[in-house]
Amino acid sequence: MPIKRSNVIEEVIKALEEGRLIPTTHAQDQMKNRDIQISDVEEALYRSVCEDFNDKLTDDQLDWKYSLRGTNDSGDKDLRIIIVFKDPKVLIITAIDKNK
């Protein structure tokens, strides 16, 4: 079993600021269907917390899918954001608005 990262939020924010945070095609499609903008995700990441209880192994079981939860600046979207580290990129797998 892969070892979980201990500083997920810091690594994700660093990736965001360095342009290495990339939404997958799946995430882009889901966000469009759920009326979630990339700016909502970025804003939520800055005030996110880890939801360790929702972390899961990737399908190939070589890494972890991390669950982060935060609100956008206006507070109208309570987002769960699933990310995977694929160094040097950090991939957004999906985003879900828990208010809907």
XYZ file of N, CA and C in Angstrom:
300
model
N 0.848 -1.188 0.000
C 0.000 0.000 0.000
C 0.888 1.244 0.000
N 0.594 2.207 -0.874
C 1.408 3.432 -0.913
C 1.240 4.260 0.363
N 2.272 4.977 0.699
C 2.244 5.843 1.873
C 1.495 7.128 1.511
N 0.624 7.564 2.424
C -0.124 8.803 2.192
C 0.763 10.010 2.477
N 0.531 11.064 1.721
C 1.245 12.324 1.920
C 0.707 13.011 3.173
N 1.581 13.703 3.868
C 1.164 14.350 5.107
C 0.844 15.835 4.928
N 1.285 16.444 3.846
C 1.083 17.884 3.641
C 0.356 18.148 2.321
N -0.765 17.476 2.146
C -1.508 17.512 0.890
C -1.929 18.929 0.514
N -2.539 19.652 1.432
C -3.054 20.989 1.100
C -1.925 21.913 0.666
N -0.823 21.891 1.380
C 0.311 22.747 1.021
C 0.836 22.393 -0.373
N 0.911 21.096 -0.674
C 1.402 20.671 -1.993
C 0.436 21.062 -3.106
N -0.860 20.960 -2.846
C -1.856 21.325 -3.853
C -1.821 22.826 -4.117
N -1.748 23.621 -3.072
C -1.692 25.076 -3.250
C -0.416 25.476 -3.988
N 0.695 24.845 -3.664
C 1.939 25.138 -4.384
C 1.782 24.789 -5.865
N 1.166 23.642 -6.163
C 0.935 23.244 -7.560
C 0.029 24.253 -8.263
N -1.006 24.722 -7.569
C -1.904 25.731 -8.133
C -1.130 26.996 -8.484
N -0.320 27.466 -7.548
C 0.423 28.711 -7.761
C 1.504 28.575 -8.827
N 1.978 27.369 -9.048
C 3.010 27.130 -10.069
C 2.424 26.679 -11.404
N 1.100 26.615 -11.511
C 0.463 26.211 -12.769
C 0.521 24.723 -13.033
N 0.680 23.931 -11.988
C 0.776 22.472 -12.161
C -0.499 21.748 -11.727
N -1.536 22.497 -11.350
C -2.815 21.903 -10.972
C -3.671 21.816 -12.230
N -3.972 20.615 -12.669
C -4.603 20.395 -13.964
C -5.910 19.609 -13.785
N -7.042 20.133 -14.261
C -8.272 19.336 -14.226
C -8.261 18.301 -15.349
N -8.618 17.073 -15.028
C -8.727 16.040 -16.053
C -9.937 16.352 -16.938
N -10.036 15.674 -18.061
C -11.196 15.835 -18.930
C -12.467 15.469 -18.172
N -12.390 14.399 -17.392
C -13.538 13.985 -16.581
C -13.950 15.113 -15.632
N -12.974 15.712 -14.955
C -13.272 16.803 -14.020
C -13.905 17.979 -14.759
N -13.367 18.327 -15.916
C -13.916 19.452 -16.686
C -15.373 19.181 -17.065
N -15.660 17.960 -17.505
C -17.037 17.599 -17.876
C -17.961 17.654 -16.663
N -17.521 17.075 -15.549
C -18.341 17.061 -14.338
C -18.559 18.475 -13.798
N -17.511 19.289 -13.811
C -17.639 20.659 -13.325
C -18.619 21.452 -14.195
N -18.556 21.250 -15.495
C -19.491 21.940 -16.397
C -20.928 21.525 -16.080
N -21.145 20.222 -15.918
C -22.490 19.712 -15.614
C -22.986 20.181 -14.248
N -22.061 20.437 -13.326
C -22.414 20.817 -11.953
C -22.315 22.320 -11.707
N -22.087 23.090 -12.760
C -21.972 24.551 -12.667
C -20.898 24.975 -11.656
N -19.733 24.341 -11.775
C -18.586 24.673 -10.930
C -17.491 25.220 -11.841
N -17.030 26.426 -11.545
C -15.958 27.044 -12.323
C -14.606 26.653 -11.725
N -13.570 26.703 -12.536
C -12.222 26.420 -12.017
C -11.863 27.440 -10.940
N -12.355 28.668 -11.066
C -12.083 29.679 -10.036
C -12.722 29.287 -8.704
N -13.894 28.640 -8.737
C -14.518 28.144 -7.499
C -13.612 27.112 -6.829
N -13.059 26.217 -7.636
C -12.167 25.179 -7.116
C -10.918 25.819 -6.514
N -10.318 26.737 -7.248
C -9.103 27.396 -6.757
C -9.365 28.125 -5.450
N -10.474 28.858 -5.368
C -10.821 29.576 -4.139
C -11.027 28.597 -2.982
N -11.719 27.497 -3.240
C -12.000 26.510 -2.199
C -10.727 25.843 -1.692
N -9.768 25.660 -2.573
C -8.526 25.003 -2.150
C -7.786 25.818 -1.095
N -7.866 27.142 -1.189
C -7.172 27.994 -0.221
C -7.780 27.912 1.187
N -9.006 27.453 1.280
C -9.631 27.322 2.607
C -10.080 25.879 2.847
N -9.385 24.957 2.237
C -9.792 23.556 2.320
C -9.209 22.838 3.535
N -9.853 21.741 3.846
C -9.385 20.801 4.856
C -9.357 19.428 4.206
N -8.517 18.560 4.733
C -8.451 17.180 4.233
C -9.604 16.383 4.807
N -10.243 15.617 3.969
C -11.257 14.663 4.411
C -10.644 13.268 4.320
N -9.755 12.975 5.247
C -9.014 11.713 5.216
C -9.921 10.499 5.108
N -11.081 10.565 5.740
C -12.002 9.427 5.729
C -12.550 9.134 4.337
N -12.414 10.081 3.399
C -12.866 9.874 2.017
C -11.731 9.538 1.058
N -10.480 9.553 1.527
C -9.359 9.197 0.657
C -9.486 7.732 0.247
N -9.137 7.466 -1.017
C -9.210 6.098 -1.534
C -7.981 5.821 -2.389
N -7.659 4.559 -2.539
C -6.581 4.191 -3.447
C -7.034 4.401 -4.886
N -6.087 4.729 -5.757
C -6.383 4.819 -7.182
C -6.737 3.425 -7.693
N -7.313 3.359 -8.881
C -7.719 2.067 -9.437
C -6.551 1.091 -9.545
N -5.361 1.609 -9.883
C -4.194 0.732 -9.987
C -3.534 0.457 -8.634
N -4.084 1.092 -7.580
C -3.626 0.930 -6.194
C -2.171 1.337 -5.982
N -1.670 2.234 -6.844
C -0.293 2.697 -6.732
C -0.183 4.039 -6.031
N -1.319 4.701 -5.840
C -1.297 6.017 -5.202
C -2.655 6.261 -4.558
N -2.788 7.453 -3.968
C -4.017 7.826 -3.290
C -4.780 8.896 -4.052
N -6.106 8.825 -3.986
C -6.985 9.912 -4.392
C -7.347 10.622 -3.098
N -6.976 11.901 -3.012
C -7.191 12.676 -1.798
C -8.459 13.509 -1.925
N -9.196 13.583 -0.839
C -10.432 14.340 -0.790
C -10.208 15.607 0.034
N -10.455 16.758 -0.597
C -10.344 18.055 0.076
C -11.720 18.708 0.072
N -11.995 19.509 1.082
C -13.295 20.159 1.181
C -13.116 21.617 1.549
N -13.764 22.505 0.800
C -13.684 23.928 1.085
C -14.768 24.693 0.356
N -14.938 25.953 0.729
C -15.940 26.797 0.090
C -15.267 27.830 -0.809
N -16.004 28.248 -1.819
C -15.504 29.327 -2.676
C -15.612 30.646 -1.924
N -15.098 31.729 -2.512
C -15.044 33.024 -1.824
C -16.417 33.527 -1.385
N -17.432 33.335 -2.209
C -18.769 33.828 -1.855
C -19.472 32.895 -0.864
N -18.941 31.699 -0.679
C -19.513 30.759 0.276
C -20.736 30.014 -0.221
N -21.099 30.222 -1.493
C -22.295 29.542 -1.988
C -22.009 28.129 -2.499
N -20.729 27.776 -2.638
C -20.375 26.434 -3.088
C -19.483 25.769 -2.041
N -19.936 24.637 -1.556
C -19.209 23.819 -0.585
C -18.670 22.630 -1.369
N -17.403 22.717 -1.750
C -16.861 21.763 -2.716
C -16.051 20.650 -2.070
N -16.297 19.439 -2.560
C -15.392 18.317 -2.315
C -14.590 18.167 -3.602
N -13.285 18.227 -3.466
C -12.379 18.182 -4.612
C -11.505 16.949 -4.456
N -11.499 16.105 -5.480
C -10.695 14.885 -5.445
C -9.474 15.113 -6.330
N -8.300 14.879 -5.748
C -7.059 15.115 -6.488
C -6.142 13.888 -6.390
N -5.256 13.793 -7.384
C -4.230 12.750 -7.432
C -2.919 13.417 -7.819
N -1.856 13.017 -7.171
C -0.527 13.519 -7.501
C 0.081 12.657 -8.597
N 0.440 13.283 -9.705
C 1.157 12.641 -10.810
C 2.338 13.546 -11.131
N 3.337 13.506 -10.262
C 4.462 14.440 -10.325
C 4.966 14.626 -11.741
N 5.160 15.863 -12.150
C 5.090 17.082 -11.344
C 3.686 17.687 -11.273
N 2.704 17.064 -11.942
C 1.355 17.619 -11.963
C 0.547 17.137 -10.766
N -0.468 17.913 -10.452
C -1.500 17.499 -9.509
C -2.800 17.554 -10.304
N -3.482 16.428 -10.389
C -4.675 16.323 -11.210
C -5.937 16.465 -10.376
N -6.849 17.299 -10.861
C -8.185 17.355 -10.280
C -8.984 16.260 -10.957
N -9.454 15.305 -10.177
C -10.228 14.190 -10.733
C -11.692 14.584 -10.863
N -12.222 15.258 -9.857
C -13.591 15.755 -9.918
C -13.807 16.788 -8.830
N -14.912 17.512 -8.941
C -15.351 18.459 -7.922
C -16.865 18.326 -7.791
N -17.321 18.295 -6.559
C -18.733 18.108 -6.270
C -19.176 19.228 -5.317
N -20.286 19.875 -5.653
C -20.847 20.898 -4.770
C -21.778 20.192 -3.790
N -21.373 20.138 -2.533
C -22.144 19.416 -1.513
C -23.400 20.178 -1.106
N -23.569 21.413 -1.584
C -24.803 22.163 -1.329
C -25.928 21.752 -2.266
N -25.604 20.950 -3.268
C -26.645 20.560 -4.258
C -26.996 19.106 -4.118
